Coordinates of C-alpha atoms (C1' of nucleotides) in Angstrom, one line a residue:
Chain K
M1 CA 9.6 -118.0 193.3
T2 CA 6.6 -120.1 191.8
L3 CA 3.0 -121.1 193.3
R4 CA 2.8 -124.7 193.5
I5 CA -1.0 -125.9 193.0
Y6 CA -2.3 -130.1 193.3
N7 CA -3.3 -131.0 190.4
T8 CA -6.0 -133.5 190.8
L9 CA -5.2 -134.7 187.4
S10 CA -1.8 -135.5 188.1
G11 CA -2.5 -136.3 192.2
K12 CA 0.7 -133.9 192.3
K13 CA 1.6 -130.4 192.9
E14 CA 2.7 -128.6 190.0
D15 CA 4.4 -125.1 189.4
F16 CA 1.3 -123.1 188.5
I17 CA 2.1 -121.8 184.7
P18 CA -0.8 -120.0 183.3
L19 CA -1.5 -120.1 179.7
V20 CA -1.4 -116.7 179.6
P21 CA 1.7 -114.9 181.6
G22 CA 0.3 -112.6 184.4
K23 CA -3.1 -113.9 183.5
V24 CA -5.3 -116.4 185.1
G25 CA -8.6 -117.4 184.0
M26 CA -10.8 -119.9 186.6
Y27 CA -13.8 -121.5 186.4
V28 CA -15.9 -123.0 189.8
C29 CA -18.8 -124.9 189.8
G30 CA -21.6 -122.8 191.8
P31 CA -24.3 -124.0 193.8
T32 CA -27.5 -125.7 192.6
V33 CA -30.7 -123.4 193.5
Y34 CA -33.2 -124.9 195.0
D35 CA -32.4 -124.6 198.9
S36 CA -30.5 -122.9 201.3
C37 CA -26.9 -122.8 201.3
H38 CA -25.2 -124.9 203.7
I39 CA -21.6 -124.7 205.6
G40 CA -20.2 -126.9 203.2
H41 CA -21.3 -124.2 200.0
A42 CA -19.6 -122.0 202.7
R43 CA -16.0 -123.8 202.7
S44 CA -16.2 -124.0 198.8
V45 CA -16.9 -121.0 198.0
V46 CA -14.7 -119.3 200.7
V47 CA -11.4 -121.8 199.8
F48 CA -11.8 -120.5 195.9
D49 CA -12.6 -116.7 197.5
L50 CA -9.1 -116.9 199.3
I51 CA -7.4 -118.2 196.1
L52 CA -9.1 -115.3 194.3
R53 CA -7.5 -113.1 196.8
Y54 CA -4.3 -114.6 196.6
F55 CA -4.1 -114.4 193.2
E56 CA -4.9 -110.4 193.1
K57 CA -2.7 -110.0 195.7
R58 CA 0.5 -111.6 193.3
D59 CA -1.0 -109.5 191.0
F60 CA -2.3 -111.3 188.5
D61 CA -5.4 -110.5 186.3
V62 CA -8.1 -112.6 187.4
T63 CA -11.2 -113.8 185.3
Y64 CA -13.1 -115.6 187.5
I65 CA -16.3 -117.6 186.6
R66 CA -18.5 -119.0 189.2
N67 CA -22.0 -120.4 187.9
F68 CA -25.6 -121.1 188.8
T69 CA -27.2 -124.1 187.9
D70 CA -30.6 -122.8 187.7
I71 CA -32.2 -125.6 186.0
D72 CA -32.4 -129.1 187.5
D73 CA -34.3 -132.1 188.6
K74 CA -33.8 -130.6 192.2
I75 CA -35.6 -127.6 191.3
I76 CA -38.4 -128.7 189.3
N77 CA -39.3 -130.5 192.3
R78 CA -38.9 -128.1 194.9
A79 CA -41.2 -125.9 192.5
N80 CA -44.1 -129.0 192.0
E81 CA -43.9 -129.3 195.3
L82 CA -44.7 -125.9 196.1
A83 CA -46.8 -125.5 193.2
V84 CA -44.3 -122.1 191.9
G85 CA -42.4 -122.0 188.6
Y86 CA -38.9 -123.1 188.4
K87 CA -37.5 -119.6 188.5
D88 CA -39.2 -118.5 192.0
I89 CA -37.2 -120.9 193.8
S90 CA -34.1 -120.5 191.6
E91 CA -34.1 -117.1 191.9
K92 CA -35.1 -117.0 195.7
Y93 CA -32.0 -119.0 196.2
I94 CA -29.7 -117.3 194.3
A95 CA -30.9 -114.2 196.4
E96 CA -30.2 -116.2 199.9
F97 CA -26.6 -117.2 198.5
Y98 CA -25.5 -113.4 197.6
E99 CA -27.2 -113.0 201.2
D100 CA -24.9 -115.3 202.7
M101 CA -22.3 -115.0 200.9
D102 CA -21.9 -110.8 201.5
A103 CA -21.8 -111.6 204.9
L104 CA -18.7 -113.7 205.0
N105 CA -16.7 -111.4 202.8
V106 CA -17.1 -113.2 199.8
K107 CA -15.7 -111.1 196.4
R108 CA -18.3 -111.4 193.7
A109 CA -17.2 -113.3 190.5
S110 CA -15.9 -111.8 187.4
I111 CA -19.0 -113.3 185.6
E112 CA -21.7 -115.3 187.7
P113 CA -23.5 -117.0 184.2
R114 CA -26.9 -119.3 185.0
A115 CA -27.2 -122.7 182.9
T116 CA -30.9 -121.5 181.3
E117 CA -28.9 -118.3 179.4
H118 CA -26.6 -120.8 177.5
I119 CA -28.9 -122.7 176.3
K120 CA -28.4 -122.3 172.6
G121 CA -24.6 -123.0 173.3
M122 CA -25.4 -126.2 174.6
I123 CA -27.7 -127.4 171.8
S124 CA -24.8 -126.3 169.6
L125 CA -22.2 -128.3 171.7
I126 CA -24.6 -131.6 172.2
S127 CA -24.9 -131.2 167.9
G128 CA -21.3 -131.4 167.6
L129 CA -20.8 -134.1 169.6
I130 CA -23.5 -136.3 168.2
N131 CA -21.8 -135.1 164.8
K132 CA -18.6 -136.6 165.6
G133 CA -20.3 -139.4 166.4
K134 CA -19.6 -139.2 170.2
A135 CA -23.2 -138.8 171.7
Y136 CA -26.6 -140.5 170.5
A137 CA -30.5 -139.1 170.6
V138 CA -32.6 -141.4 171.9
D139 CA -36.5 -140.8 172.3
G140 CA -35.5 -136.7 172.6
D141 CA -33.1 -137.8 175.3
V142 CA -29.2 -137.0 174.0
F143 CA -27.0 -139.6 175.8
F144 CA -22.7 -139.0 175.7
S145 CA -20.7 -142.3 174.6
V146 CA -18.5 -142.6 177.2
E147 CA -16.5 -145.6 175.6
T148 CA -15.7 -142.6 172.5
F149 CA -13.9 -141.7 174.7
G150 CA -10.7 -143.3 175.2
E151 CA -8.9 -141.0 178.2
Y152 CA -12.6 -141.6 180.2
G153 CA -11.3 -142.1 183.8
K154 CA -8.0 -140.0 183.7
L155 CA -9.5 -137.4 186.6
S156 CA -10.7 -139.6 188.7
G157 CA -8.6 -142.8 188.3
R158 CA -11.3 -144.6 187.4
Q159 CA -11.8 -147.1 184.8
L160 CA -14.8 -148.0 182.9
Q161 CA -14.7 -152.2 183.9
D162 CA -13.5 -151.5 187.3
M163 CA -16.1 -149.6 187.9
E164 CA -19.4 -151.9 186.7
A165 CA -18.4 -154.5 189.2
G166 CA -19.5 -152.7 192.2
A167 CA -21.3 -149.9 191.5
R168 CA -24.4 -149.5 191.7
I169 CA -26.0 -147.5 188.7
D170 CA -29.5 -146.9 187.1
V171 CA -30.4 -149.4 184.7
D172 CA -31.5 -147.5 181.4
D173 CA -31.4 -150.1 178.3
R174 CA -31.5 -146.9 176.0
K175 CA -27.6 -146.4 177.4
K176 CA -25.0 -148.2 175.0
N177 CA -22.8 -148.0 178.5
P178 CA -24.5 -147.4 181.9
F179 CA -22.1 -144.8 182.1
D180 CA -23.4 -143.0 179.5
F181 CA -25.0 -140.0 180.8
A182 CA -28.1 -137.5 179.8
L183 CA -26.5 -134.3 178.1
W184 CA -30.0 -133.3 177.1
K185 CA -33.1 -134.4 178.2
S186 CA -37.0 -134.9 177.0
S187 CA -38.9 -132.9 178.9
K188 CA -42.1 -134.5 180.4
P189 CA -45.9 -132.5 180.6
H190 CA -45.5 -129.3 183.0
E191 CA -41.8 -129.4 183.1
P192 CA -39.9 -126.5 182.0
Y193 CA -38.2 -126.9 178.4
W194 CA -36.5 -125.6 175.6
E195 CA -37.4 -126.2 172.0
S196 CA -34.3 -128.4 170.3
P197 CA -33.0 -130.7 167.6
W198 CA -34.4 -134.0 170.1
G199 CA -37.3 -132.0 170.6
K200 CA -38.8 -130.6 173.6
G201 CA -36.3 -130.7 176.6
R202 CA -33.9 -129.3 178.9
P203 CA -29.7 -129.8 179.6
G204 CA -28.1 -132.4 182.0
W205 CA -26.5 -131.3 184.3
H206 CA -22.9 -131.6 183.3
I207 CA -23.0 -129.4 179.6
E208 CA -23.8 -126.6 181.4
C209 CA -20.1 -126.1 182.9
S210 CA -18.6 -126.9 179.6
V211 CA -20.3 -124.3 177.9
M212 CA -19.9 -121.6 180.0
S213 CA -16.4 -122.2 181.1
S214 CA -15.7 -122.1 177.0
A215 CA -17.9 -119.0 176.7
F216 CA -15.9 -116.8 179.0
L217 CA -12.2 -118.6 179.1
G218 CA -12.0 -120.5 176.0
D219 CA -11.6 -124.2 175.0
T220 CA -8.3 -124.5 177.2
F221 CA -8.3 -122.7 180.6
D222 CA -6.4 -122.6 184.1
I223 CA -8.1 -123.5 186.2
H224 CA -11.3 -125.6 187.5
G225 CA -12.6 -125.9 190.8
G226 CA -15.6 -127.3 192.4
G227 CA -15.8 -129.5 195.6
K228 CA -14.4 -133.1 196.1
D229 CA -17.7 -135.0 195.2
L230 CA -17.6 -133.2 192.0
I231 CA -14.6 -135.0 190.2
F232 CA -17.0 -137.8 189.5
P233 CA -19.2 -137.8 187.8
H234 CA -19.5 -134.1 187.1
H235 CA -15.6 -133.3 186.4
E236 CA -14.9 -136.3 184.9
N237 CA -18.0 -136.1 182.3
E238 CA -17.2 -132.4 181.6
I239 CA -13.6 -133.4 180.4
A240 CA -15.3 -136.1 178.2
Q241 CA -17.4 -133.8 176.9
S242 CA -15.4 -131.0 175.8
E243 CA -12.0 -132.8 174.9
C244 CA -14.4 -134.6 172.8
A245 CA -16.0 -131.8 170.5
T246 CA -13.1 -129.5 170.6
G247 CA -10.2 -131.4 170.5
K248 CA -8.4 -129.8 172.9
K249 CA -7.3 -129.8 176.4
Y250 CA -9.7 -128.9 178.9
A251 CA -8.7 -127.3 182.2
R252 CA -5.5 -127.8 183.1
Y253 CA -5.2 -127.3 186.7
W254 CA -8.2 -128.8 188.5
I255 CA -8.4 -127.8 192.9
H256 CA -11.1 -129.6 194.6
N257 CA -11.5 -128.4 197.9
G258 CA -12.6 -131.1 200.9
F259 CA -15.8 -131.9 203.3
I260 CA -17.0 -130.7 206.5
N261 CA -18.3 -133.1 209.3
I262 CA -20.4 -131.9 211.6
N263 CA -19.5 -133.2 215.0
Q264 CA -17.4 -136.1 213.6
E265 CA -20.2 -137.3 211.6
K266 CA -21.0 -136.7 207.8
M267 CA -23.6 -133.8 206.8
S268 CA -26.3 -135.0 205.4
K269 CA -29.7 -134.5 205.7
S270 CA -31.0 -138.0 206.6
L271 CA -29.1 -137.4 210.0
G272 CA -30.8 -133.8 210.7
N273 CA -26.9 -132.4 210.6
F274 CA -27.1 -129.9 208.2
K275 CA -25.7 -126.4 208.7
T276 CA -27.0 -123.5 207.1
I277 CA -24.9 -120.3 206.8
K278 CA -27.4 -118.3 208.3
D279 CA -28.0 -120.4 211.4
I280 CA -24.3 -120.2 212.3
L281 CA -24.3 -116.5 211.3
K282 CA -26.9 -116.1 213.9
S283 CA -24.5 -117.4 216.8
Y284 CA -20.8 -116.7 215.0
H285 CA -19.0 -113.8 213.7
P286 CA -18.6 -114.2 209.9
E287 CA -14.9 -113.9 210.1
A288 CA -14.5 -116.2 212.3
V289 CA -16.3 -118.6 210.0
R290 CA -13.8 -117.8 207.3
L291 CA -10.9 -118.3 210.0
F292 CA -12.2 -121.7 211.1
L293 CA -12.9 -122.5 207.4
L294 CA -9.2 -121.3 206.4
S295 CA -7.4 -122.8 209.6
S296 CA -7.1 -126.2 207.9
H297 CA -6.0 -126.8 204.4
Y298 CA -8.0 -126.8 201.7
R299 CA -8.7 -130.4 200.7
S300 CA -8.8 -131.8 204.4
P301 CA -11.6 -132.5 205.8
I302 CA -12.8 -130.6 209.4
D303 CA -15.1 -131.1 211.6
F304 CA -17.6 -128.0 212.3
S305 CA -17.7 -128.3 216.1
D306 CA -18.9 -125.4 218.6
Q307 CA -15.7 -126.1 220.6
S308 CA -13.9 -125.5 217.0
M309 CA -15.8 -121.9 215.9
D310 CA -15.0 -120.8 219.5
E311 CA -11.2 -121.3 218.8
A312 CA -12.0 -119.5 215.9
T313 CA -13.8 -116.6 217.7
L314 CA -10.9 -116.2 220.2
N315 CA -8.7 -116.1 217.6
L316 CA -10.1 -113.9 215.7
E317 CA -10.3 -111.2 219.1
K318 CA -6.5 -112.0 219.1
I319 CA -6.1 -110.1 216.0
Y320 CA -8.6 -107.5 216.5
T321 CA -7.0 -106.8 219.6
L322 CA -3.8 -106.0 218.2
L323 CA -5.1 -103.7 215.7
K324 CA -6.7 -102.2 218.2
R325 CA -3.9 -101.3 220.2
V326 CA -2.0 -100.7 216.9
S327 CA -4.6 -98.0 216.3
D328 CA -3.6 -96.3 219.2
I329 CA -0.3 -95.4 217.6
I330 CA -0.8 -95.1 213.9
D331 CA -3.6 -94.5 211.9
P332 CA -5.4 -97.4 210.5
L333 CA -6.6 -95.0 207.4
D334 CA -3.3 -94.2 206.9
K335 CA -2.6 -96.3 203.8
T336 CA 1.1 -94.3 202.7
E337 CA 2.7 -96.9 200.6
V338 CA 5.3 -99.3 202.3
T339 CA 7.4 -100.0 199.3
E340 CA 9.3 -102.9 200.6
S341 CA 7.2 -106.0 201.5
G342 CA 8.0 -107.0 205.3
A343 CA 9.8 -110.3 205.8
H344 CA 6.5 -111.6 207.5
W345 CA 4.5 -110.9 204.1
I346 CA 7.5 -113.0 202.0
D347 CA 6.7 -116.0 204.7
F348 CA 2.6 -115.8 204.3
C349 CA 3.8 -115.6 200.3
E350 CA 5.9 -118.8 201.2
A351 CA 2.9 -120.5 202.5
M352 CA 0.3 -119.6 200.4
D353 CA 2.6 -120.4 197.2
D354 CA 2.3 -123.7 198.7
D355 CA -0.6 -125.1 197.3
F356 CA -2.8 -122.0 199.2
N357 CA -1.9 -123.4 202.9
S358 CA -3.6 -120.7 204.3
A359 CA -3.1 -122.7 207.5
K360 CA 0.7 -121.8 207.5
G361 CA -0.6 -118.4 206.6
I362 CA -2.4 -117.9 209.8
A363 CA 0.4 -119.4 211.5
V364 CA 2.4 -116.3 209.6
I365 CA 0.3 -114.1 211.1
F366 CA -0.2 -114.9 214.6
E367 CA 4.0 -114.9 213.9
A368 CA 3.4 -111.2 213.2
I369 CA 1.5 -110.4 215.9
R370 CA 3.5 -111.6 218.6
H371 CA 6.2 -109.7 216.7
M372 CA 4.0 -106.5 216.7
N373 CA 3.3 -107.2 220.4
R374 CA 6.7 -106.5 221.2
V375 CA 7.7 -104.0 219.7
L376 CA 5.4 -102.3 221.3
D377 CA 6.5 -103.7 224.6
D378 CA 10.0 -102.9 224.1
S379 CA 9.3 -99.4 223.1
S380 CA 9.1 -96.5 226.0
D381 CA 8.4 -94.0 223.6
Q382 CA 4.8 -94.7 221.9
T383 CA 4.9 -92.2 219.5
S384 CA 9.2 -92.1 217.8
S385 CA 9.5 -91.8 214.4
Q386 CA 11.5 -94.7 214.7
L387 CA 9.0 -97.0 216.5
V388 CA 5.9 -95.8 214.2
S389 CA 8.0 -96.7 211.0
Q390 CA 8.7 -100.1 212.5
V391 CA 5.4 -100.5 213.4
A392 CA 3.8 -99.3 210.0
V393 CA 5.7 -102.0 208.0
I394 CA 4.7 -104.8 210.4
Y395 CA 1.0 -103.3 210.4
R396 CA 1.0 -103.4 206.3
D397 CA 1.6 -106.8 206.5
I398 CA -0.4 -108.2 208.7
I399 CA -3.5 -105.7 206.6
R400 CA -2.0 -107.5 203.7
M401 CA -2.2 -111.0 204.6
T402 CA -5.8 -110.2 207.0
Q403 CA -7.1 -108.8 203.5
T404 CA -5.7 -112.2 201.6
I405 CA -7.7 -114.5 204.7
G406 CA -10.5 -112.2 204.2
I407 CA -10.8 -110.9 207.9
A408 CA -10.4 -107.7 209.8
A409 CA -12.3 -105.5 207.5
E410 CA -14.1 -103.7 210.2
R411 CA -12.3 -101.5 212.3
P412 CA -10.8 -102.7 215.5
D413 CA -13.2 -100.4 217.9
E414 CA -16.1 -100.9 215.9
F415 CA -16.1 -104.6 216.0
F416 CA -15.1 -104.2 219.8
K417 CA -18.5 -101.9 220.3
K418 CA -20.6 -104.4 218.1
K419 CA -19.8 -107.3 220.1
I420 CA -20.4 -105.5 223.5
R421 CA -23.3 -104.3 221.9
L422 CA -24.7 -108.1 220.9
A423 CA -23.9 -109.2 224.6
V424 CA -25.4 -106.3 226.2
E425 CA -28.9 -107.7 224.0
E426 CA -28.6 -111.1 224.6
K427 CA -27.7 -111.3 228.5
S428 CA -29.9 -108.3 229.1
V429 CA -26.8 -106.4 230.7
D430 CA -28.1 -102.7 232.0
V431 CA -25.3 -100.5 230.2
A432 CA -26.3 -97.9 232.8
V433 CA -25.8 -100.0 235.7
V434 CA -22.5 -101.3 234.2
E435 CA -20.7 -97.7 233.6
R436 CA -22.1 -96.1 237.3
M437 CA -19.9 -99.3 238.4
I438 CA -17.4 -98.8 236.4
K439 CA -17.3 -95.2 237.4
D440 CA -17.6 -95.3 241.3
R441 CA -14.5 -98.3 240.6
N442 CA -12.2 -95.3 239.4
D443 CA -13.6 -93.1 241.8
A444 CA -12.1 -95.7 244.1
R445 CA -9.0 -96.6 243.0
K446 CA -7.8 -92.9 242.6
A447 CA -8.9 -92.7 246.5
K448 CA -6.2 -95.5 246.9
D449 CA -9.7 -97.5 248.0
F450 CA -8.7 -100.9 246.4
T451 CA -10.8 -103.0 248.9
A452 CA -13.8 -100.9 247.4
A453 CA -12.3 -101.6 244.1
D454 CA -12.0 -104.9 244.2
R455 CA -15.4 -105.5 245.4
I456 CA -17.1 -104.1 242.8
R457 CA -15.1 -105.8 240.6
D458 CA -16.0 -108.8 241.8
E459 CA -19.7 -107.6 241.8
L460 CA -19.2 -106.8 238.1
Q461 CA -17.6 -110.1 237.8
K462 CA -20.5 -111.6 239.1
M463 CA -22.7 -110.0 236.6
N464 CA -19.9 -111.8 233.6
I465 CA -18.3 -108.5 233.1
E466 CA -15.0 -108.7 232.7
I467 CA -12.9 -105.3 232.9
K468 CA -9.8 -103.5 231.6
D469 CA -7.8 -100.8 232.4
G470 CA -6.1 -99.4 230.2
P471 CA -3.7 -95.8 229.7
S472 CA -7.2 -94.5 227.9
G473 CA -9.4 -95.5 230.6
T474 CA -11.3 -98.5 231.9
T475 CA -13.2 -100.8 229.0
W476 CA -15.2 -103.4 229.8
S477 CA -16.7 -106.6 227.9
V478 CA -19.4 -109.3 228.3
A479 CA -18.1 -112.5 229.5
G480 CA -18.9 -116.3 227.5
Chain T
rG1 C1' -16.1 -155.4 194.5
rG2 C1' -13.3 -150.4 192.8
rC3 C1' -10.6 -145.7 193.9
rG4 C1' -8.6 -142.7 196.8
rG5 C1' -7.6 -140.1 201.8
rC6 C1' -6.1 -140.0 207.1
rU7 C1' -3.8 -141.5 212.1
rU8 C1' 2.1 -134.8 214.5
rG9 C1' 1.3 -132.8 222.4
rG10 C1' -4.4 -132.1 226.8
rC11 C1' -7.5 -130.2 222.1
rC12 C1' -7.4 -127.8 216.8
rA13 C1' -3.7 -127.8 213.1
rA14 C1' 0.9 -126.9 209.9
rG15 C1' 4.9 -129.9 208.4
rU16 C1' 9.2 -128.8 201.3
rG17 C1' 14.6 -136.3 204.1
rG18 C1' 18.8 -132.9 208.1
rU19 C1' 16.7 -133.4 214.5
rA20 C1' 9.0 -131.1 215.0
rA21 C1' 5.0 -124.0 213.2
rG22 C1' 1.2 -121.8 215.0
rG23 C1' -3.7 -121.3 218.2
rC24 C1' -6.6 -122.6 222.4
rA25 C1' -5.8 -125.4 227.2
rG26 C1' -2.0 -126.3 231.6
rA27 C1' 2.7 -125.0 234.5
rG28 C1' 6.1 -120.6 235.8
rG29 C1' 7.8 -116.0 235.5
rC30 C1' 7.9 -110.7 233.7
rC31 C1' 4.3 -106.4 233.7
rU32 C1' 0.3 -104.3 237.1
rG33 C1' -2.1 -101.3 243.5
rC34 C1' -4.7 -106.3 242.1
rA35 C1' -6.7 -107.8 237.5
rA36 C1' -6.8 -108.2 232.0
rA37 C1' -3.9 -108.0 227.4
rG38 C1' 0.2 -108.6 226.0
rC39 C1' 6.2 -110.6 226.4
rC40 C1' 9.2 -114.5 228.4
rU41 C1' 10.2 -119.6 229.5
rU42 C1' 8.2 -124.6 229.8
rU43 C1' 5.3 -129.6 228.2
rA44 C1' 5.8 -134.4 221.1
rU45 C1' 11.0 -140.4 220.5
rC46 C1' 5.2 -138.2 215.1
rU47 C1' -0.6 -144.9 215.1
rC48 C1' 2.5 -150.1 215.2
rC49 C1' 6.3 -153.3 212.8
rG50 C1' 9.8 -153.5 209.6
rG51 C1' 13.0 -151.4 205.1
rU52 C1' 15.9 -147.4 202.0
rU53 C1' 19.6 -143.4 203.9
rC54 C1' 25.6 -140.3 207.3
rA55 C1' 20.2 -138.7 208.2
rA56 C1' 12.6 -140.1 207.6
rA57 C1' 6.8 -137.4 210.7
rU58 C1' 8.4 -137.3 205.6
rC59 C1' 10.9 -142.2 200.8
rC60 C1' 9.0 -148.1 200.6
rG61 C1' 6.6 -152.1 202.1
rG62 C1' 3.3 -154.3 205.8
rA63 C1' -0.2 -154.4 210.0
rA64 C1' -4.2 -151.7 212.5
rG65 C1' -7.8 -148.0 213.2
rC66 C1' -11.1 -144.0 211.0
rC67 C1' -12.8 -141.4 206.5
rG68 C1' -14.6 -140.2 201.9
rC69 C1' -16.0 -141.3 196.7
rC70 C1' -17.8 -145.1 193.1
rU71 C1' -25.8 -142.8 193.4
rC72 C1' -28.2 -136.2 193.7
rC73 C1' -24.3 -133.9 197.0
rA74 C1' -19.4 -128.5 198.0

RNA sequence: GGCGGCUUGGCCAAGUGGUAAGGCAGAGGCCUGCAAAGCCUUUAUCUCCGGUUCAAAUCCGGAAGCCGCCUCCA
């Protein structure tokens, strides 16, 4: 089975054939660290985390680079507003990025370089472009000349002459073509700077990714990713710079994730509907966020709403409910290797092989859950070795799938305990009273006084407490 | 003005030309002292109009509606 990936460059799904068999080199554009991360950042990071996890599950050796843009106009502006150094800003938000992404169970990349660590490489790439006549220096700025690259526009499917017609573009008389972009910017007084052949300045935005990707992955590498908005101009410009500088193909497969709307509206600062990851995690379980993000295909736009998050929360609980049920039968920590792949894992891989179709993959998880429940329902002897081995195969599949999605990482009993704890705090439930009432009810049940038992349950219900009688006693949860 | 995308049941959402995954909600049933959970059954002529094909949600053309990018943006 071949993995197929939608390549923005060709606009088609293509068979994924890595440069070196068994290895994957992947570069993904990370955040510009000038503010807290929002749910849109989370989508991009989680989508590529999924891709990384899937490659690893399929035994690829992945070198995954995700950068931080830690020098940029927005960072400098923010620093000036607060009268602090640009590093104070970038360091603060890099730390926040890690907090948020750790919470979302995102794996660290193999290397996480920062733009400011690669100034030398940028200067040498820019010099090379000037020597080849692909770039020109004016008053301490250096611009890339888009007209020298015949293939300019191949990623975004645009033609220079088409864009000029209606585009709003800044007028800069020093540019040979309005679409020429800055490789190097001269620094104004009181701005951070680095020495360069063109004077004191700092890098333009696009150059860092060209330099860092090639530094770690080589001039040509397998996958380059990021949000859809980066296709133009960022990635288009990266291609132009890199291919002009090296004369070789730059990234081979371009992957771009779609955007998030908030209640059907574009998320924007002017609308005031920006959702930060921190805020969302105050109301929802991080794994519910992942499940929400991966329940639609990564290229589709998705709508963030309380309704969709509530759904994701319910789905997550359904998964944990099953895992809890299974944990009564087999030890969830028993990592006995099941050598053969179960049918569900094969279905899951088939879904994921089709351009990382996690929505379909998640559907396979639910099919496996139903299968498991059916097996457990049909068995009269919950300890028979035949059942245990049958369960183990399905269980193993479910774990592999949930690990790929990056959910169900907690012990099921802990998950439910935590849920109760949070609800108890939020609704200030008196645990002692609840447990007293449950005990009274169970006493009544033993005495076959079902009228009394039901009365107590009705009272609990009024207190928003739901109870469930299981084989190993009565458990309860807080509704809503 | 240029480029691209989307429109699938009450809601969310997959869908590789051969007769519509999955989740939520609804209905009926099994199980349960009653519940819950779980299981079973059940709910779609795939925006509209043409065309290609033995066969189209899937391909082609057209229409309507919605959206994104072209400026910093995940």
